[in-house]
Coordinates of C-alpha atoms in Angstrom, one line a residue:
M1 CA 149.6 -2.4 3.4
K2 CA 149.8 -1.4 7.2
L3 CA 147.2 -4.0 8.1
L4 CA 149.0 -6.7 6.3
L5 CA 152.2 -5.5 8.1
Y6 CA 150.5 -5.6 11.3
I7 CA 149.2 -9.0 10.7
G8 CA 152.5 -10.3 10.0
S9 CA 154.2 -8.9 13.0
R10 CA 151.4 -10.0 15.5
T11 CA 151.7 -13.5 13.8
V12 CA 155.5 -13.6 14.7
S13 CA 154.7 -12.4 18.2
M14 CA 151.9 -15.0 18.4
L15 CA 154.3 -17.9 17.5
L16 CA 156.9 -16.7 20.0
T17 CA 154.1 -16.5 22.4
L18 CA 152.9 -20.0 21.9
L19 CA 156.4 -21.0 22.3
V20 CA 157.0 -19.8 25.7
V21 CA 153.3 -21.0 26.7
S22 CA 154.3 -24.5 25.5
A23 CA 157.4 -24.6 27.6
L24 CA 155.3 -23.2 30.6
I25 CA 152.6 -25.9 30.2
F26 CA 155.2 -28.8 29.8
L27 CA 156.7 -27.6 33.1
I28 CA 153.6 -27.2 35.0
I29 CA 152.3 -30.7 33.8
N30 CA 155.5 -32.1 35.2
L31 CA 155.7 -30.3 38.5
P32 CA 153.7 -33.1 40.5
P33 CA 156.3 -35.8 41.3
G34 CA 156.3 -39.1 39.1
D35 CA 154.5 -39.4 35.8
Y36 CA 152.3 -42.0 34.2
L37 CA 154.8 -44.7 33.8
T38 CA 156.7 -44.0 37.1
N39 CA 153.5 -44.6 39.1
Q40 CA 152.7 -47.6 37.0
L41 CA 156.3 -48.9 37.7
A42 CA 155.7 -48.3 41.3
E43 CA 152.6 -50.4 41.2
L44 CA 154.0 -53.2 39.0
R45 CA 157.1 -53.6 41.4
A46 CA 154.8 -53.7 44.6
T47 CA 152.8 -56.7 43.0
G48 CA 155.8 -58.3 41.4
Q49 CA 154.9 -58.1 38.0
E50 CA 158.5 -58.1 36.3
A51 CA 157.3 -58.3 32.7
G52 CA 155.3 -55.3 33.1
V53 CA 158.0 -53.4 34.8
A54 CA 160.1 -54.4 31.8
K55 CA 157.7 -53.1 29.4
A56 CA 157.3 -49.9 31.3
E57 CA 160.9 -49.4 31.6
F58 CA 161.1 -49.8 27.6
L59 CA 158.2 -47.1 27.0
R60 CA 160.0 -44.7 29.5
H61 CA 163.3 -44.8 27.1
E62 CA 161.3 -45.3 23.9
Y63 CA 159.5 -41.7 24.7
A64 CA 162.5 -40.2 26.5
L65 CA 161.0 -40.0 29.9
D66 CA 164.4 -40.9 31.3
Q67 CA 166.0 -37.7 29.9
P68 CA 166.1 -34.5 31.9
L69 CA 163.0 -32.4 31.7
W70 CA 164.2 -29.5 29.4
R71 CA 165.4 -32.2 27.0
Q72 CA 162.0 -34.0 27.2
Y73 CA 160.6 -30.9 26.2
L74 CA 162.7 -30.2 23.3
I75 CA 162.2 -33.7 22.0
W76 CA 158.4 -33.6 22.5
L77 CA 158.5 -29.9 20.4
G78 CA 160.5 -31.7 17.7
A79 CA 163.6 -29.2 18.1
A80 CA 165.8 -32.0 19.4
P81 CA 166.5 -35.3 18.2
G82 CA 165.0 -38.3 20.6
P83 CA 164.9 -42.2 20.2
H84 CA 163.5 -41.8 16.9
G85 CA 165.3 -38.6 15.6
F86 CA 163.5 -35.5 15.1
N87 CA 159.7 -36.6 15.8
G88 CA 157.8 -34.0 17.6
L89 CA 155.2 -31.3 17.2
L90 CA 156.9 -29.4 14.5
Q91 CA 156.9 -32.6 12.4
G92 CA 153.3 -33.3 13.2
Q93 CA 153.7 -36.0 15.9
F94 CA 151.7 -35.1 19.0
G95 CA 153.2 -37.7 21.3
W96 CA 151.6 -41.1 22.9
S97 CA 148.7 -41.3 25.1
F98 CA 149.7 -43.9 27.8
E99 CA 146.4 -44.0 29.5
F100 CA 144.4 -44.9 26.0
S101 CA 147.4 -46.7 24.5
A102 CA 147.4 -44.8 21.2
P103 CA 148.7 -42.0 19.5
V104 CA 147.6 -38.5 20.7
S105 CA 146.5 -37.6 17.2
E106 CA 144.0 -40.6 17.1
I107 CA 142.7 -39.7 20.7
V108 CA 141.9 -36.2 19.6
G109 CA 141.5 -36.2 15.9
E110 CA 137.7 -35.9 15.5
A111 CA 137.3 -34.6 18.9
L112 CA 139.4 -31.5 17.9
W113 CA 137.0 -30.6 15.1
L114 CA 134.0 -31.3 17.2
T115 CA 135.6 -28.8 19.7
I116 CA 136.2 -26.4 17.4
L117 CA 132.6 -26.6 15.7
L118 CA 130.9 -26.5 19.4
N119 CA 132.7 -23.4 20.2
L120 CA 132.1 -21.5 17.1
S121 CA 128.4 -22.2 17.3
T122 CA 128.7 -21.0 20.8
I123 CA 130.4 -17.9 20.0
V124 CA 127.7 -17.1 17.2
F125 CA 125.0 -17.7 20.0
V126 CA 126.8 -15.9 22.4
Y127 CA 127.3 -12.6 20.2
V128 CA 123.8 -12.8 18.6
M129 CA 122.2 -12.8 22.1
A130 CA 124.2 -10.4 23.8
L131 CA 124.2 -7.9 21.1
T132 CA 120.3 -8.2 20.8
L133 CA 119.6 -8.0 24.4
G134 CA 122.3 -5.6 25.3
V135 CA 121.2 -3.2 22.7
I136 CA 117.4 -3.6 23.5
A137 CA 118.4 -3.0 27.2
A138 CA 120.3 0.1 26.9
V139 CA 117.7 1.8 24.6
K140 CA 114.7 0.9 26.8
A141 CA 116.8 1.6 30.0
R142 CA 114.9 1.6 33.3
S143 CA 111.8 0.0 31.7
W144 CA 110.0 -3.4 32.0
I145 CA 112.1 -4.7 29.1
D146 CA 115.5 -3.6 30.8
Y147 CA 114.5 -5.4 34.0
T148 CA 113.4 -8.7 32.0
T149 CA 116.6 -8.8 30.0
A150 CA 118.7 -8.2 33.5
F151 CA 116.8 -11.0 35.0
I152 CA 117.5 -13.3 32.2
G153 CA 121.2 -12.1 32.4
Y154 CA 121.6 -12.8 36.0
L155 CA 119.9 -16.0 36.0
G156 CA 122.4 -17.1 33.1
L157 CA 125.3 -16.2 35.5
A158 CA 124.0 -17.6 38.5
T159 CA 123.0 -21.0 37.0
P160 CA 125.8 -23.6 37.0
N161 CA 126.6 -24.9 33.5
F162 CA 126.3 -28.5 34.3
L163 CA 122.9 -28.1 36.2
L164 CA 121.4 -26.4 33.3
A165 CA 122.8 -29.2 31.2
L166 CA 120.9 -31.7 33.5
I167 CA 117.9 -29.5 33.1
L168 CA 117.8 -29.5 29.4
F169 CA 118.9 -32.8 29.2
Y170 CA 115.5 -34.0 30.7
Y171 CA 113.1 -31.4 29.4
G172 CA 114.6 -30.8 26.1
H173 CA 114.0 -34.3 25.2
K174 CA 110.8 -34.7 26.8
Y175 CA 108.9 -31.8 25.3
L176 CA 110.9 -30.7 22.2
D177 CA 112.3 -34.1 21.3
L178 CA 115.8 -32.8 21.0
P179 CA 118.5 -35.6 20.8
I180 CA 120.7 -35.8 23.9
G181 CA 124.0 -37.2 24.8
G182 CA 127.0 -36.7 22.4
L183 CA 127.5 -34.6 19.3
M184 CA 126.0 -37.1 17.0
A185 CA 124.0 -40.2 16.7
P186 CA 125.8 -43.2 17.6
E187 CA 125.6 -44.9 14.1
F188 CA 127.6 -42.0 12.8
E189 CA 130.8 -42.3 15.1
N190 CA 133.7 -43.0 13.1
E191 CA 132.0 -42.7 9.8
P192 CA 132.8 -40.2 7.0
M193 CA 131.0 -37.0 6.8
S194 CA 127.8 -37.3 5.0
F195 CA 124.7 -34.8 4.7
E196 CA 122.8 -37.3 7.5
K197 CA 125.6 -37.1 9.8
A198 CA 126.1 -33.3 9.4
R199 CA 122.2 -33.0 10.1
S200 CA 122.8 -35.2 13.1
I201 CA 125.5 -33.0 14.4
L202 CA 123.8 -29.7 14.0
A203 CA 120.7 -31.3 15.9
H204 CA 123.0 -32.4 18.8
L205 CA 124.7 -29.0 18.8
I206 CA 121.6 -27.0 20.0
I207 CA 121.4 -28.0 23.8
P208 CA 125.4 -27.8 24.4
T209 CA 125.6 -24.6 22.6
F210 CA 122.9 -23.1 24.8
V211 CA 124.3 -24.4 27.9
V212 CA 127.8 -23.5 27.2
G213 CA 126.9 -20.1 25.9
T214 CA 124.1 -19.3 28.5
A215 CA 126.7 -17.4 31.0
G216 CA 128.9 -15.7 28.5
A217 CA 126.0 -14.4 26.6
A218 CA 124.8 -13.0 30.1
A219 CA 128.0 -11.2 31.0
M220 CA 128.8 -9.8 27.4
M221 CA 125.1 -8.3 27.5
Q222 CA 125.4 -6.5 30.7
R223 CA 128.9 -5.1 29.5
L224 CA 127.3 -4.1 26.3
R225 CA 124.6 -2.5 28.0
A226 CA 126.6 -0.4 30.1
S227 CA 129.2 0.7 27.4
L228 CA 126.2 1.7 25.0
L229 CA 124.4 3.8 27.8
D230 CA 127.6 5.6 28.4
E231 CA 127.7 6.3 25.0
L232 CA 124.1 7.4 24.6
S233 CA 124.7 10.1 27.3
R234 CA 127.2 11.8 25.4
P235 CA 126.7 15.2 23.8
Y236 CA 127.1 14.2 20.3
V237 CA 124.0 11.8 20.5
E238 CA 121.9 15.2 21.6
T239 CA 123.7 16.9 18.6
A240 CA 122.7 14.2 15.8
I241 CA 119.2 14.0 17.1
A242 CA 118.7 18.1 16.9
K243 CA 120.1 17.7 13.4
G244 CA 117.2 15.6 12.5
M245 CA 119.0 12.1 12.3
P246 CA 116.6 9.1 12.6
P247 CA 117.4 7.6 16.1
A248 CA 117.8 4.0 14.8
R249 CA 120.4 5.3 12.2
M250 CA 122.0 7.6 14.9
L251 CA 122.4 4.5 17.2
V252 CA 123.9 2.3 14.6
K253 CA 126.3 4.7 13.2
Y254 CA 127.8 6.3 16.3
P255 CA 127.0 4.9 19.7
L256 CA 126.7 1.4 19.0
R257 CA 129.9 1.5 16.9
A258 CA 131.8 2.9 19.6
A259 CA 130.4 0.8 22.2
L260 CA 131.3 -2.4 20.4
N261 CA 135.0 -1.9 21.2
P262 CA 135.1 -4.0 24.5
F263 CA 132.4 -6.4 23.0
V264 CA 134.8 -7.4 19.9
A265 CA 137.9 -7.3 22.5
D266 CA 136.3 -10.1 24.3
I267 CA 136.9 -12.5 21.5
G268 CA 140.3 -13.3 22.5
T269 CA 139.2 -14.6 26.0
L270 CA 135.9 -16.0 24.9
L271 CA 137.4 -19.2 23.0
P272 CA 139.4 -20.5 25.8
A273 CA 136.8 -19.7 28.3
M274 CA 134.1 -21.5 26.4
I275 CA 136.5 -24.6 26.1
S276 CA 137.2 -24.7 29.9
G277 CA 133.7 -24.1 30.8
S278 CA 132.6 -27.1 28.5
V279 CA 134.5 -29.7 30.4
L280 CA 131.8 -30.5 32.9
V281 CA 129.0 -30.1 30.3
S282 CA 131.0 -32.6 28.1
V283 CA 131.1 -35.2 30.7
V284 CA 127.4 -34.6 31.9
L285 CA 126.1 -34.7 28.2
G286 CA 128.7 -37.2 27.0
L287 CA 130.1 -34.9 24.2
Q288 CA 132.8 -36.2 22.0
T289 CA 135.1 -33.1 22.7
I290 CA 138.4 -32.7 24.1
G291 CA 137.3 -31.7 27.4
P292 CA 136.7 -35.6 29.0
A293 CA 140.0 -36.3 27.4
L294 CA 142.0 -33.5 29.1
L295 CA 140.2 -34.3 32.4
T296 CA 141.2 -38.1 32.2
A297 CA 144.8 -37.0 31.1
L298 CA 145.4 -34.7 34.0
K299 CA 144.0 -36.9 36.5
T300 CA 146.2 -39.9 35.3
Q301 CA 149.2 -37.6 34.5
D302 CA 149.1 -38.6 30.8
Q303 CA 151.6 -35.7 30.1
F304 CA 151.8 -35.8 26.2
L305 CA 148.0 -36.0 25.9
A306 CA 147.4 -33.3 28.6
A307 CA 150.1 -31.0 26.9
F308 CA 148.9 -31.2 23.4
I309 CA 145.3 -30.3 24.4
L310 CA 146.6 -27.2 26.6
V311 CA 148.8 -25.9 23.8
F312 CA 145.8 -26.3 21.5
V313 CA 143.7 -24.1 23.8
A314 CA 146.5 -21.7 24.0
F315 CA 146.8 -21.5 20.2
L316 CA 142.8 -20.9 20.1
T317 CA 143.4 -17.9 22.6
L318 CA 146.0 -16.4 20.4
I319 CA 144.1 -16.8 17.4
G320 CA 141.1 -15.2 19.2
T321 CA 143.2 -12.1 20.4
L322 CA 144.6 -11.7 16.8
V323 CA 141.1 -11.6 15.2
S324 CA 140.0 -9.3 17.8
D325 CA 142.9 -7.0 17.6
V326 CA 142.4 -6.9 13.7
L327 CA 138.4 -6.5 14.0
L328 CA 139.1 -3.5 16.7
A329 CA 141.4 -1.8 14.0
M330 CA 139.0 -2.1 11.4
L331 CA 136.1 -0.8 13.7
D332 CA 137.5 2.2 15.4
P333 CA 139.1 4.8 13.3
R334 CA 140.9 6.3 16.5
I335 CA 142.9 3.0 16.3
R336 CA 145.9 3.4 13.8
I337 CA 147.8 0.4 13.1
G338 CA 151.5 0.8 12.9
E339 CA 151.7 4.4 14.0
K340 CA 153.6 5.4 16.9
R341 CA 152.5 7.8 19.6
K342 CA 154.3 11.1 19.1

């Protein structure tokens, strides 16, 4: 019951936080002078294209860009009526992309799901690699195994993602016949999901997952190793071994469980870090994620497209934080949900 109440209160807090974050995102995007249509209007007037000027002026009114900034935000959010009534995020309308001349929902439609899929596969890769190598490095501390895993970790942290993408782009295809470019074969784009399309997506996920997840796995492995080494030096470990508990069982039941706290807490920051870290990788490998669209939107001041993508990333951050908080409460009996400190 306490867990359900906690999840409910955290959900309300998450929605309020998302509201504040969306307002800040909209404000920051509009801090540079002008917008997409203002820049276009200046260019059209300079070249004397009156027909284009009339169309741009019509679009400014159509999407309420001629309104004060606070009202633009409320209309985009769907909390205030615009030229077409209440027609914003709350009503499922994400706005219009001026750069691509299409609704934002069409631009990011399939890209959102592919982004989520890529990041979920990356998170699984990060946690499996970090947990395995971190535990081995801590148990075999100051041995050749520890030094080898440390070298792998430092190599992962030091190698830029885009450089690693280029290396695997060439050698992965040459020696392992791995598909390169995109997250599916070209013939499956804009096609409904099928077994062959799913298989193509999974094959194309191998290189991006490894590239995006390498740095995160290396950093988490080092944190887990340090945390587990600290737990293994505590007196209760020697007591458990002295009482005859098998080392493997003792490791899993006590030190590893206690050392997992920061490991689990990283879920909240891992999701947005994966998305931001995959932008250049997506451009290099031609991935159909929201990364290239975000980069284009920010460069061209396509405010509705950029704002939606950034709000989506903020939403993933809050979801990850909620998941990590709940898992921590279930993992560590020292954390009491809903209990006030006396």
